[in-house]
Amino acid sequence: MNLDELTARLDDQLAGADAAFARQFPGDRGVRQPVHTVYVPAGSYAAGLAPDWGARALAVLDEHGSDAGSFARAVGLPEPVMEEVYPRVRAKLEREPIEDLRIDFEDGYGQRPDDEEDAAAAAAVVALADSLEGAAGAARTAAPFHGIRFKSFDPATRRRGIRTLDLFVGGLARRGALRDGFRLTLPKVTSVEQAAAMVTACEWLEQAHGLDRGRLAFEIQVETPQAVLGPDGTALVARMIRASQGRCIGLHYGTYDYSASTGIAGEYQSLEHPVADHAKAVMQVVAAGTGVHLSDGSTNILPVGDGAGVRRGWALHARLVRRSLERGYYQGWDLHPAQLPTRFAATFAFYREGFASAATRLGAYVGEGDSTYLDEPATALALASFVLRGVECGAVDDDELLEVGLDRTALARLARRGPTV
């Protein structure tokens, strides 16, 4: 047997494994990931909610952090960094205060009579469609990513969740308002079968409302121990991704449901508790290479009340956001307008602090400069992804890329091998 014959034999022997790997680990989807998801109870949602939250966030900023120095001291970030970040935060709150909005029919909405939830679903359709279309000549105010969290597939809430899902998707379809940024959130998943059932529901909705097959995608909320490890110790969340047949686009950690389910006392439930870190580490490993985005959860300690209360809440939130970013969780939940300044400040600081080094290393990698690092392709991909995320959220400008010999097309090629959105 010569070398060519051996290679052909190995190709045949590994064909099944090669195909399975390509199918299960397709890599980055080549789309922008929002830096946060804002959850708003369905009864509180209105077409102008995003700019209203931006205005409220700016008002809090004006009152408790009216300049770069005072805001830096309030959130615990270095003043030189804040001098760069502060005007970007204000501009972001004016231009795009919410990147991803989830209209919540689950815990944030609660259990209500069917006719009341039906009416709320219909009203949410009108409000979201109006914000997407710019009703009556008004500006478009929708977040670029948006959708609903409906009630879980547990037996007690299954029919109500599916009914709201049908009303919402069907209503938007009739309005022609299902856009690329639309997503669905499946909460409290306790079995692989529920992820498979969500595929069945999506297929039915597509057929019922004349949508293209595969049009609907969903996120799985990891907020029960059963979603992380099964009775036999296997990582069921990995099997959930496979059961979604390519429709799962995100895994979102649920801080408080998960902590409570694992027996953590309320006082100690947090994004940084060891049980949270364990769950998120499992999620991170199983999502790697699949194109499924990861999102951290929320903190319910809000920056509200007097000046001291706002500053305490800001400092905690900024620290937790930075902690998540450093651990490879580039998205998280926000629950209040006053959390927006620290979400963007911590995020922008993270990308700006690392931009110069990442750009230098990328330049050296493509042969356009020198660096003390000898980076491999996998690290170059991570560096390019880091810079691209910074550009997409507004932390880094396109002009700054050009100054170091890069542009979005080049970054996309290095980071994702596909177009950016």
mmCIF file with all atom_site columns, C-alpha atoms in Angstrom, residues 10-213:
data_model
loop_
_atom_site.group_PDB
_atom_site.id
_atom_site.type_symbol
_atom_site.label_atom_id
_atom_site.label_alt_id
_atom_site.label_comp_id
_atom_site.label_asym_id
_atom_site.label_entity_id
_atom_site.label_seq_id
_atom_site.pdbx_PDB_ins_code
_atom_site.Cartn_x
_atom_site.Cartn_y
_atom_site.Cartn_z
_atom_site.occupancy
_atom_site.B_iso_or_equiv
_atom_site.pdbx_formal_charge
_atom_site.auth_seq_id
_atom_site.auth_comp_id
_atom_site.auth_asym_id
_atom_site.auth_atom_id
_atom_site.pdbx_PDB_model_num
ATOM 1   C CA . LEU A 1 10  ? -8.100  6.911  5.782  1.00 0.00 ? 10  LEU A CA 1
ATOM 2   C CA . ASP A 1 11  ? -10.439 9.276  3.929  1.00 0.00 ? 11  ASP A CA 1
ATOM 3   C CA . ASP A 1 12  ? -12.950 6.453  3.654  1.00 0.00 ? 12  ASP A CA 1
ATOM 4   C CA . GLN A 1 13  ? -12.451 5.372  7.266  1.00 0.00 ? 13  GLN A CA 1
ATOM 5   C CA . LEU A 1 14  ? -12.920 8.913  8.626  1.00 0.00 ? 14  LEU A CA 1
ATOM 6   C CA . ALA A 1 15  ? -15.635 10.112 6.240  1.00 0.00 ? 15  ALA A CA 1
ATOM 7   C CA . GLY A 1 16  ? -18.405 9.653  8.785  1.00 0.00 ? 16  GLY A CA 1
ATOM 8   C CA . ALA A 1 17  ? -16.489 11.382 11.570 1.00 0.00 ? 17  ALA A CA 1
ATOM 9   C CA . ASP A 1 18  ? -15.495 14.238 9.242  1.00 0.00 ? 18  ASP A CA 1
ATOM 10  C CA . ALA A 1 19  ? -19.106 14.794 8.192  1.00 0.00 ? 19  ALA A CA 1
ATOM 11  C CA . ALA A 1 20  ? -20.361 14.636 11.781 1.00 0.00 ? 20  ALA A CA 1
ATOM 12  C CA . PHE A 1 21  ? -17.767 17.169 12.944 1.00 0.00 ? 21  PHE A CA 1
ATOM 13  C CA . ALA A 1 22  ? -18.589 19.588 10.121 1.00 0.00 ? 22  ALA A CA 1
ATOM 14  C CA . ARG A 1 23  ? -22.296 19.268 10.895 1.00 0.00 ? 23  ARG A CA 1
ATOM 15  C CA . GLN A 1 24  ? -22.019 19.612 14.680 1.00 0.00 ? 24  GLN A CA 1
ATOM 16  C CA . PHE A 1 25  ? -19.263 22.241 14.806 1.00 0.00 ? 25  PHE A CA 1
ATOM 17  C CA . PRO A 1 26  ? -19.800 24.624 11.883 1.00 0.00 ? 26  PRO A CA 1
ATOM 18  C CA . GLY A 1 27  ? -17.979 27.500 13.611 1.00 0.00 ? 27  GLY A CA 1
ATOM 19  C CA . ASP A 1 28  ? -19.049 31.111 14.097 1.00 0.00 ? 28  ASP A CA 1
ATOM 20  C CA . ARG A 1 29  ? -22.302 32.032 12.358 1.00 0.00 ? 29  ARG A CA 1
ATOM 21  C CA . GLY A 1 30  ? -20.747 35.248 11.077 1.00 0.00 ? 30  GLY A CA 1
ATOM 22  C CA . VAL A 1 31  ? -23.311 37.550 12.680 1.00 0.00 ? 31  VAL A CA 1
ATOM 23  C CA . ARG A 1 32  ? -23.113 40.278 15.279 1.00 0.00 ? 32  ARG A CA 1
ATOM 24  C CA . GLN A 1 33  ? -23.770 39.274 18.876 1.00 0.00 ? 33  GLN A CA 1
ATOM 25  C CA . PRO A 1 34  ? -25.478 41.899 21.056 1.00 0.00 ? 34  PRO A CA 1
ATOM 26  C CA . VAL A 1 35  ? -23.657 42.872 24.234 1.00 0.00 ? 35  VAL A CA 1
ATOM 27  C CA . HIS A 1 36  ? -26.791 42.502 26.335 1.00 0.00 ? 36  HIS A CA 1
ATOM 28  C CA . THR A 1 37  ? -30.425 41.454 26.420 1.00 0.00 ? 37  THR A CA 1
ATOM 29  C CA . VAL A 1 38  ? -32.937 43.705 28.142 1.00 0.00 ? 38  VAL A CA 1
ATOM 30  C CA . TYR A 1 39  ? -35.948 41.894 29.603 1.00 0.00 ? 39  TYR A CA 1
ATOM 31  C CA . VAL A 1 40  ? -39.149 43.913 29.892 1.00 0.00 ? 40  VAL A CA 1
ATOM 32  C CA . PRO A 1 41  ? -42.473 42.547 31.194 1.00 0.00 ? 41  PRO A CA 1
ATOM 33  C CA . ALA A 1 42  ? -44.998 42.370 28.362 1.00 0.00 ? 42  ALA A CA 1
ATOM 34  C CA . GLY A 1 43  ? -47.397 44.629 30.220 1.00 0.00 ? 43  GLY A CA 1
ATOM 35  C CA . SER A 1 44  ? -44.757 47.381 30.305 1.00 0.00 ? 44  SER A CA 1
ATOM 36  C CA . TYR A 1 45  ? -43.684 47.205 26.674 1.00 0.00 ? 45  TYR A CA 1
ATOM 37  C CA . ALA A 1 46  ? -44.467 50.026 24.240 1.00 0.00 ? 46  ALA A CA 1
ATOM 38  C CA . ALA A 1 47  ? -43.158 51.049 20.827 1.00 0.00 ? 47  ALA A CA 1
ATOM 39  C CA . GLY A 1 48  ? -40.959 53.829 22.206 1.00 0.00 ? 48  GLY A CA 1
ATOM 40  C CA . LEU A 1 49  ? -39.442 51.804 25.016 1.00 0.00 ? 49  LEU A CA 1
ATOM 41  C CA . ALA A 1 50  ? -35.855 51.752 23.704 1.00 0.00 ? 50  ALA A CA 1
ATOM 42  C CA . PRO A 1 51  ? -35.443 55.535 23.378 1.00 0.00 ? 51  PRO A CA 1
ATOM 43  C CA . ASP A 1 52  ? -37.320 55.985 26.658 1.00 0.00 ? 52  ASP A CA 1
ATOM 44  C CA . TRP A 1 53  ? -34.814 53.726 28.430 1.00 0.00 ? 53  TRP A CA 1
ATOM 45  C CA . GLY A 1 54  ? -31.999 55.654 26.779 1.00 0.00 ? 54  GLY A CA 1
ATOM 46  C CA . ALA A 1 55  ? -33.405 58.949 28.055 1.00 0.00 ? 55  ALA A CA 1
ATOM 47  C CA . ARG A 1 56  ? -33.863 57.545 31.559 1.00 0.00 ? 56  ARG A CA 1
ATOM 48  C CA . ALA A 1 57  ? -30.313 56.189 31.547 1.00 0.00 ? 57  ALA A CA 1
ATOM 49  C CA . LEU A 1 58  ? -28.959 59.570 30.488 1.00 0.00 ? 58  LEU A CA 1
ATOM 50  C CA . ALA A 1 59  ? -30.946 61.274 33.248 1.00 0.00 ? 59  ALA A CA 1
ATOM 51  C CA . VAL A 1 60  ? -29.379 58.979 35.869 1.00 0.00 ? 60  VAL A CA 1
ATOM 52  C CA . LEU A 1 61  ? -25.969 59.594 34.323 1.00 0.00 ? 61  LEU A CA 1
ATOM 53  C CA . ASP A 1 62  ? -26.490 63.355 34.437 1.00 0.00 ? 62  ASP A CA 1
ATOM 54  C CA . GLU A 1 63  ? -27.478 63.194 38.093 1.00 0.00 ? 63  GLU A CA 1
ATOM 55  C CA . HIS A 1 64  ? -24.824 60.825 39.448 1.00 0.00 ? 64  HIS A CA 1
ATOM 56  C CA . GLY A 1 65  ? -22.015 60.813 36.867 1.00 0.00 ? 65  GLY A CA 1
ATOM 57  C CA . SER A 1 66  ? -22.251 64.031 34.890 1.00 0.00 ? 66  SER A CA 1
ATOM 58  C CA . ASP A 1 67  ? -18.647 63.954 33.669 1.00 0.00 ? 67  ASP A CA 1
ATOM 59  C CA . ALA A 1 68  ? -15.979 61.357 32.970 1.00 0.00 ? 68  ALA A CA 1
ATOM 60  C CA . GLY A 1 69  ? -14.224 61.836 36.294 1.00 0.00 ? 69  GLY A CA 1
ATOM 61  C CA . SER A 1 70  ? -17.259 61.522 38.537 1.00 0.00 ? 70  SER A CA 1
ATOM 62  C CA . PHE A 1 71  ? -18.567 58.539 36.580 1.00 0.00 ? 71  PHE A CA 1
ATOM 63  C CA . ALA A 1 72  ? -15.162 56.827 36.708 1.00 0.00 ? 72  ALA A CA 1
ATOM 64  C CA . ARG A 1 73  ? -15.070 57.220 40.484 1.00 0.00 ? 73  ARG A CA 1
ATOM 65  C CA . ALA A 1 74  ? -18.630 55.939 40.784 1.00 0.00 ? 74  ALA A CA 1
ATOM 66  C CA . VAL A 1 75  ? -18.051 52.748 38.804 1.00 0.00 ? 75  VAL A CA 1
ATOM 67  C CA . GLY A 1 76  ? -14.435 52.080 39.757 1.00 0.00 ? 76  GLY A CA 1
ATOM 68  C CA . LEU A 1 77  ? -12.856 52.457 36.323 1.00 0.00 ? 77  LEU A CA 1
ATOM 69  C CA . PRO A 1 78  ? -9.591  54.390 35.715 1.00 0.00 ? 78  PRO A CA 1
ATOM 70  C CA . GLU A 1 79  ? -10.177 58.016 34.755 1.00 0.00 ? 79  GLU A CA 1
ATOM 71  C CA . PRO A 1 80  ? -7.897  57.940 31.660 1.00 0.00 ? 80  PRO A CA 1
ATOM 72  C CA . VAL A 1 81  ? -9.959  55.070 30.257 1.00 0.00 ? 81  VAL A CA 1
ATOM 73  C CA . MET A 1 82  ? -13.201 56.813 31.139 1.00 0.00 ? 82  MET A CA 1
ATOM 74  C CA . GLU A 1 83  ? -12.094 59.953 29.293 1.00 0.00 ? 83  GLU A CA 1
ATOM 75  C CA . GLU A 1 84  ? -12.201 57.841 26.107 1.00 0.00 ? 84  GLU A CA 1
ATOM 76  C CA . VAL A 1 85  ? -15.260 55.836 27.042 1.00 0.00 ? 85  VAL A CA 1
ATOM 77  C CA . TYR A 1 86  ? -17.596 58.435 28.545 1.00 0.00 ? 86  TYR A CA 1
ATOM 78  C CA . PRO A 1 87  ? -18.562 60.277 25.332 1.00 0.00 ? 87  PRO A CA 1
ATOM 79  C CA . ARG A 1 88  ? -19.090 56.940 23.624 1.00 0.00 ? 88  ARG A CA 1
ATOM 80  C CA . VAL A 1 89  ? -21.438 55.839 26.400 1.00 0.00 ? 89  VAL A CA 1
ATOM 81  C CA . ARG A 1 90  ? -23.518 58.983 26.043 1.00 0.00 ? 90  ARG A CA 1
ATOM 82  C CA . ALA A 1 91  ? -23.621 58.627 22.257 1.00 0.00 ? 91  ALA A CA 1
ATOM 83  C CA . LYS A 1 92  ? -24.652 54.987 22.569 1.00 0.00 ? 92  LYS A CA 1
ATOM 84  C CA . LEU A 1 93  ? -27.499 55.840 24.947 1.00 0.00 ? 93  LEU A CA 1
ATOM 85  C CA . GLU A 1 94  ? -28.758 58.378 22.437 1.00 0.00 ? 94  GLU A CA 1
ATOM 86  C CA . ARG A 1 95  ? -28.284 56.242 19.333 1.00 0.00 ? 95  ARG A CA 1
ATOM 87  C CA . GLU A 1 96  ? -28.815 52.598 20.363 1.00 0.00 ? 96  GLU A CA 1
ATOM 88  C CA . PRO A 1 97  ? -29.579 52.253 24.076 1.00 0.00 ? 97  PRO A CA 1
ATOM 89  C CA . ILE A 1 98  ? -30.821 48.666 23.750 1.00 0.00 ? 98  ILE A CA 1
ATOM 90  C CA . GLU A 1 99  ? -29.131 46.163 21.455 1.00 0.00 ? 99  GLU A CA 1
ATOM 91  C CA . ASP A 1 100 ? -31.392 43.203 22.206 1.00 0.00 ? 100 ASP A CA 1
ATOM 92  C CA . LEU A 1 101 ? -34.886 43.431 23.703 1.00 0.00 ? 101 LEU A CA 1
ATOM 93  C CA . ARG A 1 102 ? -36.940 40.528 24.995 1.00 0.00 ? 102 ARG A CA 1
ATOM 94  C CA . ILE A 1 103 ? -40.620 41.099 25.676 1.00 0.00 ? 103 ILE A CA 1
ATOM 95  C CA . ASP A 1 104 ? -41.227 38.845 28.648 1.00 0.00 ? 104 ASP A CA 1
ATOM 96  C CA . PHE A 1 105 ? -44.351 36.711 29.044 1.00 0.00 ? 105 PHE A CA 1
ATOM 97  C CA . GLU A 1 106 ? -42.702 34.436 31.602 1.00 0.00 ? 106 GLU A CA 1
ATOM 98  C CA . ASP A 1 107 ? -41.492 35.314 35.124 1.00 0.00 ? 107 ASP A CA 1
ATOM 99  C CA . GLY A 1 108 ? -41.585 39.046 34.472 1.00 0.00 ? 108 GLY A CA 1
ATOM 100 C CA . TYR A 1 109 ? -45.216 38.812 33.384 1.00 0.00 ? 109 TYR A CA 1
ATOM 101 C CA . GLY A 1 110 ? -46.572 36.086 35.655 1.00 0.00 ? 110 GLY A CA 1
ATOM 102 C CA . GLN A 1 111 ? -49.739 34.026 35.529 1.00 0.00 ? 111 GLN A CA 1
ATOM 103 C CA . ARG A 1 112 ? -52.760 35.932 34.271 1.00 0.00 ? 112 ARG A CA 1
ATOM 104 C CA . PRO A 1 113 ? -56.154 35.061 32.772 1.00 0.00 ? 113 PRO A CA 1
ATOM 105 C CA . ASP A 1 114 ? -55.958 33.804 29.199 1.00 0.00 ? 114 ASP A CA 1
ATOM 106 C CA . ASP A 1 115 ? -57.892 36.719 27.742 1.00 0.00 ? 115 ASP A CA 1
ATOM 107 C CA . GLU A 1 116 ? -55.522 39.180 29.430 1.00 0.00 ? 116 GLU A CA 1
ATOM 108 C CA . GLU A 1 117 ? -52.394 37.474 28.085 1.00 0.00 ? 117 GLU A CA 1
ATOM 109 C CA . ASP A 1 118 ? -53.995 37.173 24.634 1.00 0.00 ? 118 ASP A CA 1
ATOM 110 C CA . ALA A 1 119 ? -54.601 40.909 24.629 1.00 0.00 ? 119 ALA A CA 1
ATOM 111 C CA . ALA A 1 120 ? -51.056 41.610 25.849 1.00 0.00 ? 120 ALA A CA 1
ATOM 112 C CA . ALA A 1 121 ? -49.612 39.450 23.058 1.00 0.00 ? 121 ALA A CA 1
ATOM 113 C CA . ALA A 1 122 ? -51.683 41.278 20.448 1.00 0.00 ? 122 ALA A CA 1
ATOM 114 C CA . ALA A 1 123 ? -50.655 44.665 21.863 1.00 0.00 ? 123 ALA A CA 1
ATOM 115 C CA . ALA A 1 124 ? -46.994 43.646 21.876 1.00 0.00 ? 124 ALA A CA 1
ATOM 116 C CA . VAL A 1 125 ? -47.242 42.695 18.186 1.00 0.00 ? 125 VAL A CA 1
ATOM 117 C CA . VAL A 1 126 ? -48.590 46.129 17.314 1.00 0.00 ? 126 VAL A CA 1
ATOM 118 C CA . ALA A 1 127 ? -46.005 47.936 19.429 1.00 0.00 ? 127 ALA A CA 1
ATOM 119 C CA . LEU A 1 128 ? -43.043 45.963 18.049 1.00 0.00 ? 128 LEU A CA 1
ATOM 120 C CA . ALA A 1 129 ? -44.249 46.271 14.454 1.00 0.00 ? 129 ALA A CA 1
ATOM 121 C CA . ASP A 1 130 ? -44.743 50.017 14.899 1.00 0.00 ? 130 ASP A CA 1
ATOM 122 C CA . SER A 1 131 ? -41.241 50.392 16.339 1.00 0.00 ? 131 SER A CA 1
ATOM 123 C CA . LEU A 1 132 ? -39.810 48.443 13.391 1.00 0.00 ? 132 LEU A CA 1
ATOM 124 C CA . GLU A 1 133 ? -41.771 50.310 10.753 1.00 0.00 ? 133 GLU A CA 1
ATOM 125 C CA . GLY A 1 134 ? -41.737 53.807 12.208 1.00 0.00 ? 134 GLY A CA 1
ATOM 126 C CA . ALA A 1 135 ? -45.507 54.131 12.456 1.00 0.00 ? 135 ALA A CA 1
ATOM 127 C CA . ALA A 1 136 ? -47.166 57.384 11.426 1.00 0.00 ? 136 ALA A CA 1
ATOM 128 C CA . GLY A 1 137 ? -43.943 58.823 10.116 1.00 0.00 ? 137 GLY A CA 1
ATOM 129 C CA . ALA A 1 138 ? -42.094 58.347 13.402 1.00 0.00 ? 138 ALA A CA 1
ATOM 130 C CA . ALA A 1 139 ? -38.508 57.146 13.548 1.00 0.00 ? 139 ALA A CA 1
ATOM 131 C CA . ARG A 1 140 ? -37.808 53.439 13.820 1.00 0.00 ? 140 ARG A CA 1
ATOM 132 C CA . THR A 1 141 ? -37.104 52.775 17.474 1.00 0.00 ? 141 THR A CA 1
ATOM 133 C CA . ALA A 1 142 ? -36.818 48.985 17.668 1.00 0.00 ? 142 ALA A CA 1
ATOM 134 C CA . ALA A 1 143 ? -33.710 47.360 19.064 1.00 0.00 ? 143 ALA A CA 1
ATOM 135 C CA . PRO A 1 144 ? -31.746 45.648 16.278 1.00 0.00 ? 144 PRO A CA 1
ATOM 136 C CA . PHE A 1 145 ? -32.377 42.308 18.020 1.00 0.00 ? 145 PHE A CA 1
ATOM 137 C CA . HIS A 1 146 ? -35.797 41.625 19.551 1.00 0.00 ? 146 HIS A CA 1
ATOM 138 C CA . GLY A 1 147 ? -38.334 38.940 20.378 1.00 0.00 ? 147 GLY A CA 1
ATOM 139 C CA . ILE A 1 148 ? -40.217 37.294 23.212 1.00 0.00 ? 148 ILE A CA 1
ATOM 140 C CA . ARG A 1 149 ? -39.659 34.947 26.095 1.00 0.00 ? 149 ARG A CA 1
ATOM 141 C CA . PHE A 1 150 ? -42.783 32.827 26.416 1.00 0.00 ? 150 PHE A CA 1
ATOM 142 C CA . LYS A 1 151 ? -43.799 30.411 29.159 1.00 0.00 ? 151 LYS A CA 1
ATOM 143 C CA . SER A 1 152 ? -41.918 27.160 29.496 1.00 0.00 ? 152 SER A CA 1
ATOM 144 C CA . PHE A 1 153 ? -42.759 23.741 28.097 1.00 0.00 ? 153 PHE A CA 1
ATOM 145 C CA . ASP A 1 154 ? -43.429 22.367 31.563 1.00 0.00 ? 154 ASP A CA 1
ATOM 146 C CA . PRO A 1 155 ? -46.877 20.696 31.641 1.00 0.00 ? 155 PRO A CA 1
ATOM 147 C CA . ALA A 1 156 ? -48.516 23.446 33.696 1.00 0.00 ? 156 ALA A CA 1
ATOM 148 C CA . THR A 1 157 ? -47.557 26.274 31.322 1.00 0.00 ? 157 THR A CA 1
ATOM 149 C CA . ARG A 1 158 ? -47.028 24.486 27.994 1.00 0.00 ? 158 ARG A CA 1
ATOM 150 C CA . ARG A 1 159 ? -50.340 25.312 26.311 1.00 0.00 ? 159 ARG A CA 1
ATOM 151 C CA . ARG A 1 160 ? -50.246 28.950 27.432 1.00 0.00 ? 160 ARG A CA 1
ATOM 152 C CA . GLY A 1 161 ? -46.691 29.351 26.184 1.00 0.00 ? 161 GLY A CA 1
ATOM 153 C CA . ILE A 1 162 ? -47.482 27.870 22.784 1.00 0.00 ? 162 ILE A CA 1
ATOM 154 C CA . ARG A 1 163 ? -50.619 29.994 22.458 1.00 0.00 ? 163 ARG A CA 1
ATOM 155 C CA . THR A 1 164 ? -48.696 33.214 23.120 1.00 0.00 ? 164 THR A CA 1
ATOM 156 C CA . LEU A 1 165 ? -45.978 32.083 20.738 1.00 0.00 ? 165 LEU A CA 1
ATOM 157 C CA . ASP A 1 166 ? -48.557 31.473 18.017 1.00 0.00 ? 166 ASP A CA 1
ATOM 158 C CA . LEU A 1 167 ? -50.299 34.806 18.584 1.00 0.00 ? 167 LEU A CA 1
ATOM 159 C CA . PHE A 1 168 ? -47.026 36.724 18.542 1.00 0.00 ? 168 PHE A CA 1
ATOM 160 C CA . VAL A 1 169 ? -45.327 35.046 15.580 1.00 0.00 ? 169 VAL A CA 1
ATOM 161 C CA . GLY A 1 170 ? -48.540 34.967 13.581 1.00 0.00 ? 170 GLY A CA 1
ATOM 162 C CA . GLY A 1 171 ? -49.296 38.609 14.290 1.00 0.00 ? 171 GLY A CA 1
ATOM 163 C CA . LEU A 1 172 ? -45.847 39.749 13.189 1.00 0.00 ? 172 LEU A CA 1
ATOM 164 C CA . ALA A 1 173 ? -45.989 37.540 10.095 1.00 0.00 ? 173 ALA A CA 1
ATOM 165 C CA . ARG A 1 174 ? -49.260 39.143 9.014  1.00 0.00 ? 174 ARG A CA 1
ATOM 166 C CA . ARG A 1 175 ? -47.706 42.580 9.490  1.00 0.00 ? 175 ARG A CA 1
ATOM 167 C CA . GLY A 1 176 ? -44.618 41.575 7.511  1.00 0.00 ? 176 GLY A CA 1
ATOM 168 C CA . ALA A 1 177 ? -42.577 42.466 10.602 1.00 0.00 ? 177 ALA A CA 1
ATOM 169 C CA . LEU A 1 178 ? -40.444 39.364 11.119 1.00 0.00 ? 178 LEU A CA 1
ATOM 170 C CA . ARG A 1 179 ? -36.937 40.751 10.665 1.00 0.00 ? 179 ARG A CA 1
ATOM 171 C CA . ASP A 1 180 ? -33.469 39.197 10.814 1.00 0.00 ? 180 ASP A CA 1
ATOM 172 C CA . GLY A 1 181 ? -33.020 40.255 14.433 1.00 0.00 ? 181 GLY A CA 1
ATOM 173 C CA . PHE A 1 182 ? -36.053 38.288 15.633 1.00 0.00 ? 182 PHE A CA 1
ATOM 174 C CA . ARG A 1 183 ? -35.472 35.553 18.212 1.00 0.00 ? 183 ARG A CA 1
ATOM 175 C CA . LEU A 1 184 ? -37.432 33.387 20.645 1.00 0.00 ? 184 LEU A CA 1
ATOM 176 C CA . THR A 1 185 ? -36.377 32.411 24.159 1.00 0.00 ? 185 THR A CA 1
ATOM 177 C CA . LEU A 1 186 ? -37.327 29.010 25.584 1.00 0.00 ? 186 LEU A CA 1
ATOM 178 C CA . PRO A 1 187 ? -37.103 29.190 29.399 1.00 0.00 ? 187 PRO A CA 1
ATOM 179 C CA . LYS A 1 188 ? -36.641 26.640 32.189 1.00 0.00 ? 188 LYS A CA 1
ATOM 180 C CA . VAL A 1 189 ? -35.605 23.794 29.907 1.00 0.00 ? 189 VAL A CA 1
ATOM 181 C CA . THR A 1 190 ? -35.426 20.545 31.870 1.00 0.00 ? 190 THR A CA 1
ATOM 182 C CA . SER A 1 191 ? -34.945 17.899 29.170 1.00 0.00 ? 191 SER A CA 1
ATOM 183 C CA . VAL A 1 192 ? -33.455 17.272 25.757 1.00 0.00 ? 192 VAL A CA 1
ATOM 184 C CA . GLU A 1 193 ? -36.957 16.415 24.612 1.00 0.00 ? 193 GLU A CA 1
ATOM 185 C CA . GLN A 1 194 ? -38.112 19.983 25.295 1.00 0.00 ? 194 GLN A CA 1
ATOM 186 C CA . ALA A 1 195 ? -35.468 21.317 22.900 1.00 0.00 ? 195 ALA A CA 1
ATOM 187 C CA . ALA A 1 196 ? -36.661 18.824 20.291 1.00 0.00 ? 196 ALA A CA 1
ATOM 188 C CA . ALA A 1 197 ? -40.256 19.869 20.990 1.00 0.00 ? 197 ALA A CA 1
ATOM 189 C CA . MET A 1 198 ? -39.294 23.481 20.302 1.00 0.00 ? 198 MET A CA 1
ATOM 190 C CA . VAL A 1 199 ? -38.141 22.389 16.838 1.00 0.00 ? 199 VAL A CA 1
ATOM 191 C CA . THR A 1 200 ? -41.566 20.812 16.300 1.00 0.00 ? 200 THR A CA 1
ATOM 192 C CA . ALA A 1 201 ? -43.260 24.025 17.419 1.00 0.00 ? 201 ALA A CA 1
ATOM 193 C CA . CYS A 1 202 ? -41.094 26.128 15.080 1.00 0.00 ? 202 CYS A CA 1
ATOM 194 C CA . GLU A 1 203 ? -41.888 23.859 12.136 1.00 0.00 ? 203 GLU A CA 1
ATOM 195 C CA . TRP A 1 204 ? -45.612 24.113 12.885 1.00 0.00 ? 204 TRP A CA 1
ATOM 196 C CA . LEU A 1 205 ? -45.468 27.902 13.196 1.00 0.00 ? 205 LEU A CA 1
ATOM 197 C CA . GLU A 1 206 ? -43.601 28.232 9.903  1.00 0.00 ? 206 GLU A CA 1
ATOM 198 C CA . GLN A 1 207 ? -46.153 26.113 8.106  1.00 0.00 ? 207 GLN A CA 1
ATOM 199 C CA . ALA A 1 208 ? -49.150 27.755 9.806  1.00 0.00 ? 208 ALA A CA 1
ATOM 200 C CA . HIS A 1 209 ? -48.008 31.298 9.016  1.00 0.00 ? 209 HIS A CA 1
ATOM 201 C CA . GLY A 1 210 ? -46.432 30.847 5.593  1.00 0.00 ? 210 GLY A CA 1
ATOM 202 C CA . LEU A 1 211 ? -42.821 31.291 6.705  1.00 0.00 ? 211 LEU A CA 1
ATOM 203 C CA . ASP A 1 212 ? -39.792 29.773 5.040  1.00 0.00 ? 212 ASP A CA 1
ATOM 204 C CA . ARG A 1 213 ? -38.646 26.521 6.571  1.00 0.00 ? 213 ARG A CA 1
#
